[in-house]
PDB file of C-alpha atoms and ligand atoms in Angstrom:
ATOM      1  CA  MET A   1       5.298   9.151  23.364  1.00  0.00           C
ATOM      2  CA  LEU A   2       2.643   7.043  25.017  1.00  0.00           C
ATOM      3  CA  GLY A   3       0.044   7.978  27.604  1.00  0.00           C
ATOM      4  CA  PRO A   4      -3.618   8.667  28.210  1.00  0.00           C
ATOM      5  CA  PRO A   5      -5.323  11.765  26.818  1.00  0.00           C
ATOM      6  CA  GLY A   6      -4.219  14.792  28.801  1.00  0.00           C
ATOM      7  CA  ALA A   7      -1.059  13.142  30.161  1.00  0.00           C
ATOM      8  CA  GLY A   8       1.068  15.840  28.557  1.00  0.00           C
ATOM      9  CA  LYS A   9       2.252  13.924  25.497  1.00  0.00           C
ATOM     10  CA  GLY A  10       1.935  16.871  23.136  1.00  0.00           C
ATOM     11  CA  THR A  11       3.345  19.275  25.735  1.00  0.00           C
ATOM     12  CA  GLN A  12       6.454  17.215  26.489  1.00  0.00           C
ATOM     13  CA  ALA A  13       6.950  15.911  22.945  1.00  0.00           C
ATOM     14  CA  GLU A  14       7.164  19.432  21.568  1.00  0.00           C
ATOM     15  CA  ARG A  15       9.883  20.401  24.069  1.00  0.00           C
ATOM     16  CA  LEU A  16      11.807  17.175  23.666  1.00  0.00           C
ATOM     17  CA  ALA A  17      11.793  17.226  19.864  1.00  0.00           C
ATOM     18  CA  ARG A  18      13.041  20.832  19.924  1.00  0.00           C
ATOM     19  CA  ALA A  19      15.800  19.927  22.405  1.00  0.00           C
ATOM     20  CA  ILE A  20      17.020  16.965  20.340  1.00  0.00           C
ATOM     21  CA  GLY A  21      16.493  18.661  16.985  1.00  0.00           C
ATOM     22  CA  ILE A  22      14.162  16.083  15.423  1.00  0.00           C
ATOM     23  CA  PRO A  23      10.634  16.582  14.051  1.00  0.00           C
ATOM     24  CA  HIS A  24       7.677  16.254  16.418  1.00  0.00           C
ATOM     25  CA  LEU A  25       5.048  14.211  14.601  1.00  0.00           C
ATOM     26  CA  SER A  26       1.705  14.376  16.405  1.00  0.00           C
ATOM     27  CA  THR A  27      -1.106  12.407  14.771  1.00  0.00           C
ATOM     28  CA  GLY A  28      -3.632  14.492  16.733  1.00  0.00           C
ATOM     29  CA  ASP A  29      -2.148  17.736  15.309  1.00  0.00           C
ATOM     30  CA  MET A  30      -2.021  16.283  11.789  1.00  0.00           C
ATOM     31  CA  LEU A  31      -5.642  15.166  11.985  1.00  0.00           C
ATOM     32  CA  ARG A  32      -6.816  18.498  13.434  1.00  0.00           C
ATOM     33  CA  SER A  33      -5.019  20.304  10.643  1.00  0.00           C
ATOM     34  CA  ASN A  34      -6.793  18.100   8.070  1.00  0.00           C
ATOM     35  CA  VAL A  35     -10.138  18.864   9.723  1.00  0.00           C
ATOM     36  CA  ALA A  36      -9.392  22.612   9.765  1.00  0.00           C
ATOM     37  CA  ASN A  37      -8.443  22.513   6.062  1.00  0.00           C
ATOM     38  CA  ASN A  38     -11.494  20.402   5.205  1.00  0.00           C
ATOM     39  CA  THR A  39      -9.456  17.779   3.331  1.00  0.00           C
ATOM     40  CA  ASP A  40     -10.889  14.369   2.387  1.00  0.00           C
ATOM     41  CA  LEU A  41      -9.082  12.837   5.350  1.00  0.00           C
ATOM     42  CA  GLY A  42     -10.321  15.615   7.659  1.00  0.00           C
ATOM     43  CA  ARG A  43     -13.925  15.071   6.582  1.00  0.00           C
ATOM     44  CA  GLN A  44     -13.616  11.331   7.263  1.00  0.00           C
ATOM     45  CA  ALA A  45     -11.868  11.811  10.634  1.00  0.00           C
ATOM     46  CA  LYS A  46     -13.996  14.609  12.100  1.00  0.00           C
ATOM     47  CA  ALA A  47     -16.909  12.613  13.560  1.00  0.00           C
ATOM     48  CA  PHE A  48     -14.605  10.035  15.166  1.00  0.00           C
ATOM     49  CA  MET A  49     -12.535  12.755  16.821  1.00  0.00           C
ATOM     50  CA  GLU A  50     -15.566  14.643  18.079  1.00  0.00           C
ATOM     51  CA  ALA A  51     -16.874  11.445  19.674  1.00  0.00           C
ATOM     52  CA  GLY A  52     -13.483  10.729  21.273  1.00  0.00           C
ATOM     53  CA  ASP A  53     -13.084   7.523  19.262  1.00  0.00           C
ATOM     54  CA  LEU A  54     -10.006   6.482  17.348  1.00  0.00           C
ATOM     55  CA  VAL A  55      -9.967   7.429  13.691  1.00  0.00           C
ATOM     56  CA  PRO A  56      -9.920   4.191  11.596  1.00  0.00           C
ATOM     57  CA  ASP A  57      -6.476   2.609  11.441  1.00  0.00           C
ATOM     58  CA  GLU A  58      -6.158   2.624   7.652  1.00  0.00           C
ATOM     59  CA  LEU A  59      -6.622   6.412   7.494  1.00  0.00           C
ATOM     60  CA  VAL A  60      -4.174   7.248  10.274  1.00  0.00           C
ATOM     61  CA  THR A  61      -1.595   4.673   9.229  1.00  0.00           C
ATOM     62  CA  ALA A  62      -1.490   5.917   5.624  1.00  0.00           C
ATOM     63  CA  MET A  63      -0.991   9.455   6.960  1.00  0.00           C
ATOM     64  CA  VAL A  64       1.851   8.388   9.283  1.00  0.00           C
ATOM     65  CA  ILE A  65       3.664   6.254   6.702  1.00  0.00           C
ATOM     66  CA  ASP A  66       3.546   9.169   4.274  1.00  0.00           C
ATOM     67  CA  ARG A  67       4.879  11.576   6.929  1.00  0.00           C
ATOM     68  CA  LEU A  68       7.712   9.274   8.056  1.00  0.00           C
ATOM     69  CA  GLY A  69       8.856   8.980   4.456  1.00  0.00           C
ATOM     70  CA  GLN A  70       9.542  12.715   4.188  1.00  0.00           C
ATOM     71  CA  ASP A  71      13.123  13.962   4.169  1.00  0.00           C
ATOM     72  CA  ASP A  72      13.117  15.647   7.588  1.00  0.00           C
ATOM     73  CA  ALA A  73      12.301  12.330   9.288  1.00  0.00           C
ATOM     74  CA  ALA A  74      15.297  10.524   7.793  1.00  0.00           C
ATOM     75  CA  CYS A  75      17.493  11.089  10.869  1.00  0.00           C
ATOM     76  CA  GLY A  76      14.889  10.424  13.538  1.00  0.00           C
ATOM     77  CA  TYR A  77      11.542  11.644  14.776  1.00  0.00           C
ATOM     78  CA  LEU A  78       9.380  11.794  17.851  1.00  0.00           C
ATOM     79  CA  LEU A  79       6.013  10.156  17.276  1.00  0.00           C
ATOM     80  CA  ASP A  80       3.283  11.535  19.522  1.00  0.00           C
ATOM     81  CA  GLY A  81      -0.062   9.707  19.636  1.00  0.00           C
ATOM     82  CA  TYR A  82       0.880   6.846  17.315  1.00  0.00           C
ATOM     83  CA  PRO A  83       0.671   3.880  17.557  1.00  0.00           C
ATOM     84  CA  ARG A  84      -2.546   3.910  19.567  1.00  0.00           C
ATOM     85  CA  ASN A  85      -3.460   0.224  19.345  1.00  0.00           C
ATOM     86  CA  PRO A  86      -1.669  -3.059  18.589  1.00  0.00           C
ATOM     87  CA  ALA A  87      -2.761  -3.045  14.923  1.00  0.00           C
ATOM     88  CA  GLN A  88      -1.104   0.359  14.385  1.00  0.00           C
ATOM     89  CA  ALA A  89       2.059  -0.868  16.120  1.00  0.00           C
ATOM     90  CA  GLY A  90       2.083  -3.859  13.743  1.00  0.00           C
ATOM     91  CA  SER A  91       1.614  -1.641  10.678  1.00  0.00           C
ATOM     92  CA  LEU A  92       4.597   0.452  11.681  1.00  0.00           C
ATOM     93  CA  VAL A  93       6.771  -2.646  11.950  1.00  0.00           C
ATOM     94  CA  ASP A  94       5.460  -3.987   8.616  1.00  0.00           C
ATOM     95  CA  ALA A  95       6.303  -0.716   6.899  1.00  0.00           C
ATOM     96  CA  PHE A  96       9.670   0.103   8.515  1.00  0.00           C
ATOM     97  CA  GLY A  97      10.929  -3.013  10.334  1.00  0.00           C
ATOM     98  CA  GLU A  98      11.277  -4.119  13.971  1.00  0.00           C
ATOM     99  CA  ASP A  99      13.608  -1.260  14.922  1.00  0.00           C
ATOM    100  CA  VAL A 100      11.191   1.459  13.843  1.00  0.00           C
ATOM    101  CA  LEU A 101      10.764   2.645  17.431  1.00  0.00           C
ATOM    102  CA  GLU A 102      13.771   2.798  19.733  1.00  0.00           C
ATOM    103  CA  LEU A 103      11.914   3.722  22.895  1.00  0.00           C
ATOM    104  CA  ALA A 104       8.343   4.196  24.099  1.00  0.00           C
ATOM    105  CA  LEU A 105       8.067   6.901  26.762  1.00  0.00           C
ATOM    106  CA  LEU A 106       4.979   6.401  28.917  1.00  0.00           C
ATOM    107  CA  LEU A 107       3.655   9.439  30.788  1.00  0.00           C
ATOM    108  CA  GLU A 108       1.683   8.258  33.814  1.00  0.00           C
ATOM    109  CA  VAL A 109      -1.098  10.424  35.292  1.00  0.00           C
ATOM    110  CA  ASP A 110      -4.215   9.411  37.251  1.00  0.00           C
ATOM    111  CA  ALA A 111      -7.661   9.708  35.687  1.00  0.00           C
ATOM    112  CA  GLU A 112      -9.042  12.541  37.853  1.00  0.00           C
ATOM    113  CA  GLU A 113      -6.081  14.804  37.053  1.00  0.00           C
ATOM    114  CA  LEU A 114      -6.512  13.983  33.345  1.00  0.00           C
ATOM    115  CA  VAL A 115     -10.184  14.976  33.372  1.00  0.00           C
ATOM    116  CA  GLN A 116      -9.379  18.247  35.181  1.00  0.00           C
ATOM    117  CA  ARG A 117      -6.639  19.181  32.708  1.00  0.00           C
ATOM    118  CA  LEU A 118      -8.767  18.447  29.665  1.00  0.00           C
ATOM    119  CA  VAL A 119     -11.897  20.171  30.969  1.00  0.00           C
ATOM    120  CA  LEU A 120      -9.715  23.237  31.594  1.00  0.00           C
ATOM    121  CA  ARG A 121      -8.264  23.068  28.071  1.00  0.00           C
ATOM    122  CA  GLY A 122     -11.804  22.693  26.699  1.00  0.00           C
ATOM    123  CA  GLN A 123     -12.796  25.911  28.472  1.00  0.00           C
ATOM    124  CA  GLU A 124      -9.665  27.767  27.372  1.00  0.00           C
ATOM    125  CA  GLN A 125      -9.302  26.563  23.784  1.00  0.00           C
ATOM    126  CA  GLY A 126     -12.794  25.374  22.838  1.00  0.00           C
ATOM    127  CA  ARG A 127     -11.535  22.012  21.519  1.00  0.00           C
ATOM    128  CA  SER A 128     -14.661  20.057  20.646  1.00  0.00           C
ATOM    129  CA  ASP A 129     -13.324  16.761  22.091  1.00  0.00           C
ATOM    130  CA  ASP A 130     -12.525  18.336  25.481  1.00  0.00           C
ATOM    131  CA  THR A 131     -16.026  18.133  26.977  1.00  0.00           C
ATOM    132  CA  GLU A 132     -16.516  15.901  29.998  1.00  0.00           C
ATOM    133  CA  ASP A 133     -18.527  13.139  28.264  1.00  0.00           C
ATOM    134  CA  VAL A 134     -16.114  12.913  25.356  1.00  0.00           C
ATOM    135  CA  ILE A 135     -13.117  12.970  27.717  1.00  0.00           C
ATOM    136  CA  ARG A 136     -14.563   9.997  29.650  1.00  0.00           C
ATOM    137  CA  ASN A 137     -14.953   8.118  26.360  1.00  0.00           C
ATOM    138  CA  ARG A 138     -11.365   8.976  25.338  1.00  0.00           C
ATOM    139  CA  LEU A 139     -10.133   7.575  28.664  1.00  0.00           C
ATOM    140  CA  ALA A 140     -12.169   4.377  28.156  1.00  0.00           C
ATOM    141  CA  VAL A 141     -10.818   4.032  24.608  1.00  0.00           C
ATOM    142  CA  TYR A 142      -7.284   4.470  25.974  1.00  0.00           C
ATOM    143  CA  GLU A 143      -7.757   1.727  28.587  1.00  0.00           C
ATOM    144  CA  GLU A 144      -9.297  -0.657  26.101  1.00  0.00           C
ATOM    145  CA  GLN A 145      -7.230  -0.065  22.965  1.00  0.00           C
ATOM    146  CA  THR A 146      -4.022   1.793  23.799  1.00  0.00           C
ATOM    147  CA  ALA A 147      -3.042   0.471  27.255  1.00  0.00           C
ATOM    148  CA  PRO A 148      -2.176  -3.017  25.829  1.00  0.00           C
ATOM    149  CA  LEU A 149       0.750  -1.311  24.064  1.00  0.00           C
ATOM    150  CA  VAL A 150       2.383  -0.709  27.451  1.00  0.00           C
ATOM    151  CA  GLU A 151       2.928  -4.440  27.875  1.00  0.00           C
ATOM    152  CA  TYR A 152       3.923  -4.811  24.221  1.00  0.00           C
ATOM    153  CA  TYR A 153       6.797  -2.324  24.565  1.00  0.00           C
ATOM    154  CA  GLU A 154       7.672  -3.420  28.103  1.00  0.00           C
ATOM    155  CA  SER A 155       8.079  -7.063  27.068  1.00  0.00           C
ATOM    156  CA  SER A 156      10.657  -6.071  24.464  1.00  0.00           C
ATOM    157  CA  GLY A 157      12.541  -3.844  26.941  1.00  0.00           C
ATOM    158  CA  ARG A 158      11.654  -0.631  25.129  1.00  0.00           C
ATOM    159  CA  LEU A 159       9.379   1.041  27.681  1.00  0.00           C
ATOM    160  CA  ALA A 160      10.389   3.930  29.942  1.00  0.00           C
ATOM    161  CA  ARG A 161       7.892   5.185  32.518  1.00  0.00           C
ATOM    162  CA  VAL A 162       7.788   8.823  33.567  1.00  0.00           C
ATOM    163  CA  ASP A 163       5.668  10.267  36.394  1.00  0.00           C
ATOM    164  CA  GLY A 164       3.511  12.855  34.612  1.00  0.00           C
ATOM    165  CA  LEU A 165       2.351  14.709  37.751  1.00  0.00           C
ATOM    166  CA  GLY A 166       4.011  18.008  38.552  1.00  0.00           C
ATOM    167  CA  THR A 167       4.951  21.158  36.679  1.00  0.00           C
ATOM    168  CA  ILE A 168       5.781  20.974  32.976  1.00  0.00           C
ATOM    169  CA  PRO A 169       9.538  21.726  33.576  1.00  0.00           C
ATOM    170  CA  GLU A 170       9.706  19.140  36.387  1.00  0.00           C
ATOM    171  CA  ILE A 171       8.287  16.460  34.106  1.00  0.00           C
ATOM    172  CA  PHE A 172      10.582  17.507  31.269  1.00  0.00           C
ATOM    173  CA  GLY A 173      13.524  17.064  33.677  1.00  0.00           C
ATOM    174  CA  ARG A 174      12.341  13.507  34.380  1.00  0.00           C
ATOM    175  CA  VAL A 175      12.053  12.773  30.663  1.00  0.00           C
ATOM    176  CA  ILE A 176      15.631  13.942  30.075  1.00  0.00           C
ATOM    177  CA  GLU A 177      16.848  11.882  33.051  1.00  0.00           C
ATOM    178  CA  VAL A 178      15.200   8.742  31.693  1.00  0.00           C
ATOM    179  CA  LEU A 179      16.694   9.288  28.239  1.00  0.00           C
ATOM    180  CA  ALA A 180      20.153   9.833  29.681  1.00  0.00           C
ATOM    181  CA  SER A 181      20.062   6.659  31.791  1.00  0.00           C
TER     182      SER A 181
HETATM  183  P1  B4P B   1      -4.386  13.823  20.573  1.00  0.00           P
HETATM  184  O1  B4P B   1      -4.158  15.105  19.911  1.00  0.00           O
HETATM  185  O2  B4P B   1      -3.249  12.861  20.628  1.00  0.00           O
HETATM  186  O3  B4P B   1      -4.935  14.232  22.007  1.00  0.00           O
HETATM  187  P2  B4P B   1      -4.606  13.856  23.501  1.00  0.00           P
HETATM  188  O4  B4P B   1      -4.502  12.384  23.709  1.00  0.00           O
HETATM  189  O5  B4P B   1      -5.617  14.579  24.311  1.00  0.00           O
HETATM  190  O6  B4P B   1      -3.198  14.394  23.843  1.00  0.00           O
HETATM  191  P3  B4P B   1      -2.633  15.878  23.777  1.00  0.00           P
HETATM  192  O7  B4P B   1      -1.268  15.694  23.275  1.00  0.00           O
HETATM  193  O8  B4P B   1      -3.485  16.808  23.045  1.00  0.00           O
HETATM  194  O9  B4P B   1      -2.728  16.418  25.246  1.00  0.00           O
HETATM  195  P4  B4P B   1      -1.584  16.675  26.260  1.00  0.00           P
HETATM  196  O10 B4P B   1      -1.563  15.375  26.947  1.00  0.00           O
HETATM  197  O11 B4P B   1      -0.293  17.212  25.787  1.00  0.00           O
HETATM  198  O12 B4P B   1      -5.638  13.030  19.940  1.00  0.00           O
HETATM  199  C1  B4P B   1      -6.882  13.643  19.692  1.00  0.00           C
HETATM  200  C2  B4P B   1      -7.785  12.698  18.880  1.00  0.00           C
HETATM  201  O13 B4P B   1      -7.196  12.429  17.575  1.00  0.00           O
HETATM  202  C3  B4P B   1      -8.021  11.305  19.456  1.00  0.00           C
HETATM  203  O14 B4P B   1      -9.073  11.289  20.416  1.00  0.00           O
HETATM  204  C4  B4P B   1      -8.374  10.498  18.171  1.00  0.00           C
HETATM  205  O15 B4P B   1      -9.702  10.707  17.774  1.00  0.00           O
HETATM  206  C5  B4P B   1      -7.462  11.104  17.129  1.00  0.00           C
HETATM  207  N1  B4P B   1      -6.187  10.362  16.974  1.00  0.00           N
HETATM  208  C6  B4P B   1      -4.937  10.846  17.251  1.00  0.00           C
HETATM  209  N2  B4P B   1      -4.002   9.905  17.000  1.00  0.00           N
HETATM  210  C7  B4P B   1      -4.676   8.810  16.566  1.00  0.00           C
HETATM  211  C8  B4P B   1      -4.265   7.502  16.161  1.00  0.00           C
HETATM  212  N3  B4P B   1      -2.980   7.117  16.172  1.00  0.00           N
HETATM  213  N4  B4P B   1      -5.212   6.617  15.765  1.00  0.00           N
HETATM  214  C9  B4P B   1      -6.497   6.964  15.746  1.00  0.00           C
HETATM  215  N5  B4P B   1      -6.970   8.185  16.117  1.00  0.00           N
HETATM  216  C10 B4P B   1      -6.065   9.097  16.532  1.00  0.00           C
HETATM  217  O16 B4P B   1      -2.131  17.892  27.153  1.00  0.00           O
HETATM  218  C11 B4P B   1      -3.430  17.988  27.659  1.00  0.00           C
HETATM  219  C12 B4P B   1      -3.630  19.273  28.472  1.00  0.00           C
HETATM  220  O17 B4P B   1      -2.951  19.182  29.716  1.00  0.00           O
HETATM  221  C13 B4P B   1      -3.123  20.548  27.811  1.00  0.00           C
HETATM  222  O18 B4P B   1      -4.055  21.567  27.996  1.00  0.00           O
HETATM  223  C14 B4P B   1      -1.828  20.867  28.558  1.00  0.00           C
HETATM  224  O19 B4P B   1      -1.562  22.247  28.633  1.00  0.00           O
HETATM  225  C15 B4P B   1      -2.130  20.330  29.933  1.00  0.00           C
HETATM  226  N6  B4P B   1      -0.926  19.900  30.616  1.00  0.00           N
HETATM  227  C16 B4P B   1       0.133  19.258  30.058  1.00  0.00           C
HETATM  228  N7  B4P B   1       1.061  18.998  31.017  1.00  0.00           N
HETATM  229  C17 B4P B   1       0.544  19.463  32.198  1.00  0.00           C
HETATM  230  C18 B4P B   1       1.016  19.479  33.564  1.00  0.00           C
HETATM  231  N8  B4P B   1       2.200  18.964  33.888  1.00  0.00           N
HETATM  232  N9  B4P B   1       0.227  20.024  34.502  1.00  0.00           N
HETATM  233  C19 B4P B   1      -0.980  20.555  34.187  1.00  0.00           C
HETATM  234  N10 B4P B   1      -1.472  20.582  32.921  1.00  0.00           N
HETATM  235  C20 B4P B   1      -0.718  20.030  31.945  1.00  0.00           C
END
């Protein structure tokens, strides 16, 4: 599941994974859980997350490789928020081979809508990376580091684009349509 911060990746991935019956593996959720539990990884990741920067590749990649090796991922998984740059995409291929990802689903939403959604979530949930300055940095980091993955997956015919504007059920309907086609 690919898309800028606030595009609805976590929202749609959770529904889709439940519908298909595969685990939903969100690197953002895993990292937040490490921060909340004050693990070594959480302590190292916290400052990067609060600034809206990517957590260093070696930390996130080790976490993902470990998670994908667990039994419940043996018959498929939905990765949400990983890979987030070309180096992470390469690490995934190195660890599991070229066919590691069958499809990249890109949720497309314009920047102003993204900022509005995240500012609202910041007010409702108090997430420390959902303040306007940090959100703007997360969007810049996405454009610079994550957006090149769109071309990477498109050039190998594994990219599906979904319009991420609308209600959550409407967008979920589009996701299902794309997967069925
Ligand atoms: P993530 O947890 O992935 O955060 P995100 O990009 O904001 O996406 P999220 O899934 O939470 O939001 P969603 O779009 O569903 O990452 C957080 C941080 O972790 C990163 O900044 C980075 O520091 C670190 N990190 C994670 N993965 C990493 C990696 N691979 N490498 C390095 N660092 C990594 O939803 C946003 C909001 O919009 C929600 O409030 C939702 O309710 C709302 N919403 C969803 N759909 C909507 C709709 N259709 N209409 C209106 N609102 C909607």
